[in-house]
Tab-separated table of C-alpha atoms and ligand atoms in Angstrom:
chain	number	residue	atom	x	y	z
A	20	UNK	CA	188.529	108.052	66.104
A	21	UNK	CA	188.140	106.048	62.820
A	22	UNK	CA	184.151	106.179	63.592
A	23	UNK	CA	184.163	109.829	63.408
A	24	UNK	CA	185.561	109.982	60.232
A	25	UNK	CA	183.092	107.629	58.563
A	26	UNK	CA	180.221	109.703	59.676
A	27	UNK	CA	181.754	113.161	58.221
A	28	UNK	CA	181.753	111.340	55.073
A	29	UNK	CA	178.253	110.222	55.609
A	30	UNK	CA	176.774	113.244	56.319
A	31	UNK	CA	178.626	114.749	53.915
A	32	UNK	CA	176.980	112.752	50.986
A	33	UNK	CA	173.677	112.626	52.436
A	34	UNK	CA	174.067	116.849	52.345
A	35	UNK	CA	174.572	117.249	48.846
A	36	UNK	CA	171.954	114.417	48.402
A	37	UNK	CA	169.014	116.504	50.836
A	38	UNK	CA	170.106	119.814	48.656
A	39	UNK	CA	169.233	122.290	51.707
A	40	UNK	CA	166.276	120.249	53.118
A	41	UNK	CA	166.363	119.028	56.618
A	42	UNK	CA	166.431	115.313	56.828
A	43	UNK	CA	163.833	113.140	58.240
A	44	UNK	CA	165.501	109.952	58.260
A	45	UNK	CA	168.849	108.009	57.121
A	46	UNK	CA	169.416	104.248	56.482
A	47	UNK	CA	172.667	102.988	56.672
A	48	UNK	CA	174.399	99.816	55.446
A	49	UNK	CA	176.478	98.411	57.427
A	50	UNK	CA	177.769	94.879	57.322
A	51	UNK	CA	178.880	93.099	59.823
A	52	UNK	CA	182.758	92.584	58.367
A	53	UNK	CA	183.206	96.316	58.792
A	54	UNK	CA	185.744	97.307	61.749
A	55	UNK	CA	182.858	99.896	63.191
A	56	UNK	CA	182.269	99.650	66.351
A	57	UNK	CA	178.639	100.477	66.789
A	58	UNK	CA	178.438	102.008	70.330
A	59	UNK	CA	181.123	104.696	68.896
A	60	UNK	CA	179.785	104.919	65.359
A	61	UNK	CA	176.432	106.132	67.523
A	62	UNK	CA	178.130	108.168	69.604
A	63	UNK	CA	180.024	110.603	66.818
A	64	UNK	CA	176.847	110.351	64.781
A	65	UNK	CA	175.460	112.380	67.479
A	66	UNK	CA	178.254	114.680	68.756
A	67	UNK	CA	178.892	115.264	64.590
A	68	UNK	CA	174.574	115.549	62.963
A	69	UNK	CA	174.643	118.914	65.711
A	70	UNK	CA	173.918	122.095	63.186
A	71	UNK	CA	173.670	120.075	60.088
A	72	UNK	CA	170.591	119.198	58.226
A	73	UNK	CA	170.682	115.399	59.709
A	74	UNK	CA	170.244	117.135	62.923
A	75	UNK	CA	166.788	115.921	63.680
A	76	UNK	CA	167.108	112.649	61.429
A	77	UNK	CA	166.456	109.713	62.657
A	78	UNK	CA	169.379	106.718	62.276
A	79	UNK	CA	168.471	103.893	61.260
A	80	UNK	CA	170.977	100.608	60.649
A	81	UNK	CA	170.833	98.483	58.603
A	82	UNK	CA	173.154	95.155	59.612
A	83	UNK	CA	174.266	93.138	56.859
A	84	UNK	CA	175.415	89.710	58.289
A	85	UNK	CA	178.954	88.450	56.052
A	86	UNK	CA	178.787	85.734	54.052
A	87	UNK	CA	181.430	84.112	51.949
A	88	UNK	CA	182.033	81.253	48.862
A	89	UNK	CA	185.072	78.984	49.465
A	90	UNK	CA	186.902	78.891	46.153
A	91	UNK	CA	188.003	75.412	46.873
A	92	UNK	CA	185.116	73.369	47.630
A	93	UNK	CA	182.120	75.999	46.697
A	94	UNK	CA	180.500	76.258	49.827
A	95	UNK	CA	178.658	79.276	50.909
A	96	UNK	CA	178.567	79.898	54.737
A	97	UNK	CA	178.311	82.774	56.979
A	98	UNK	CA	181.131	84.400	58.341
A	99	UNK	CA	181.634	86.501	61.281
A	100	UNK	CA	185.496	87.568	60.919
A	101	UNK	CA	187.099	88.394	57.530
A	102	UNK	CA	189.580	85.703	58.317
A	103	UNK	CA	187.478	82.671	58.846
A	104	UNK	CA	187.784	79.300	57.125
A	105	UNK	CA	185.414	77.520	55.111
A	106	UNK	CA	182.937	75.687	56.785
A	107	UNK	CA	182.990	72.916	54.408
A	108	UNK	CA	186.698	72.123	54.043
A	109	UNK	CA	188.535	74.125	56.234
A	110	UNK	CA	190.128	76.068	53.303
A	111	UNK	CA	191.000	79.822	53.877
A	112	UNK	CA	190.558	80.885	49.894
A	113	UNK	CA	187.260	82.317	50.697
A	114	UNK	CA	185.437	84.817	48.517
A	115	UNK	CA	183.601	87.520	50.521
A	116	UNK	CA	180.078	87.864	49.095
A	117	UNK	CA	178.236	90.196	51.306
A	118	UNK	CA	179.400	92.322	54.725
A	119	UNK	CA	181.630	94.745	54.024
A	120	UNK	CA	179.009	97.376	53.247
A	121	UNK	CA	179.649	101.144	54.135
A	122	UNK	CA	176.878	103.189	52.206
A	123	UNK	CA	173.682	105.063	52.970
A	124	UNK	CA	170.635	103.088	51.873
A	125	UNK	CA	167.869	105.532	52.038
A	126	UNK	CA	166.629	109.710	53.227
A	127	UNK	CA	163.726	110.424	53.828
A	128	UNK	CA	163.867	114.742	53.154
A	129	UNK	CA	161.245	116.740	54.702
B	383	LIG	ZN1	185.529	74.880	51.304
């Protein structure tokens, strides 16, 4: 499971981050262009926080909603699949601006 996988690595930075100190709470970035699936990104956060020091954290997610510039035209629209077209012209040379985010915003450390 490809969710599972992204949460080692999460709690894995957010360890060496809380040096030994239980954490409180984690925020999370994650945009909407990401392939996570959130019901099973929640689910292995919780089967995979057990004995750590995020065991007691609380999860907290961030969404970041995509948004793209068409390199053709210049317009700037919001995208829900990485393969959309321009809403402007229809093009498909689209620059991804925001959405793709993977990263831990924020712990709160007791
Ligand atoms: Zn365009």
């Amino acid at each position: 499971m490809h969710e599972l996988s992204i949460v080692m690595g999460i709690i894995d930075v957010v360890t060496e981050y809380a040096q030994g100190a239980p954490v409180k709470e984690v925020t999370l970035d994650i945009g909407c262009l990401t392939t996570i699936e959130l019901f099973a990104f929640d689910m292995a956060w919780k089967q995979a926080i057990k004995g750590t020091l995020l065991e007691s954290a609380a999860l907290d997610i961030n969404r970041i909603e995509g948004k793209a510039m068409c390199l053709e035209c210049g317009e700037e629209f919001t995208i829900t699949e990485v393969y959309d077209a321009c809403t402007g012209c229809g093009s498909h040379l689209i620059r991804i601006a925001q959405g793709k985010e993977l990263k831990v915003r924020s712990l709160i450390i007791y």
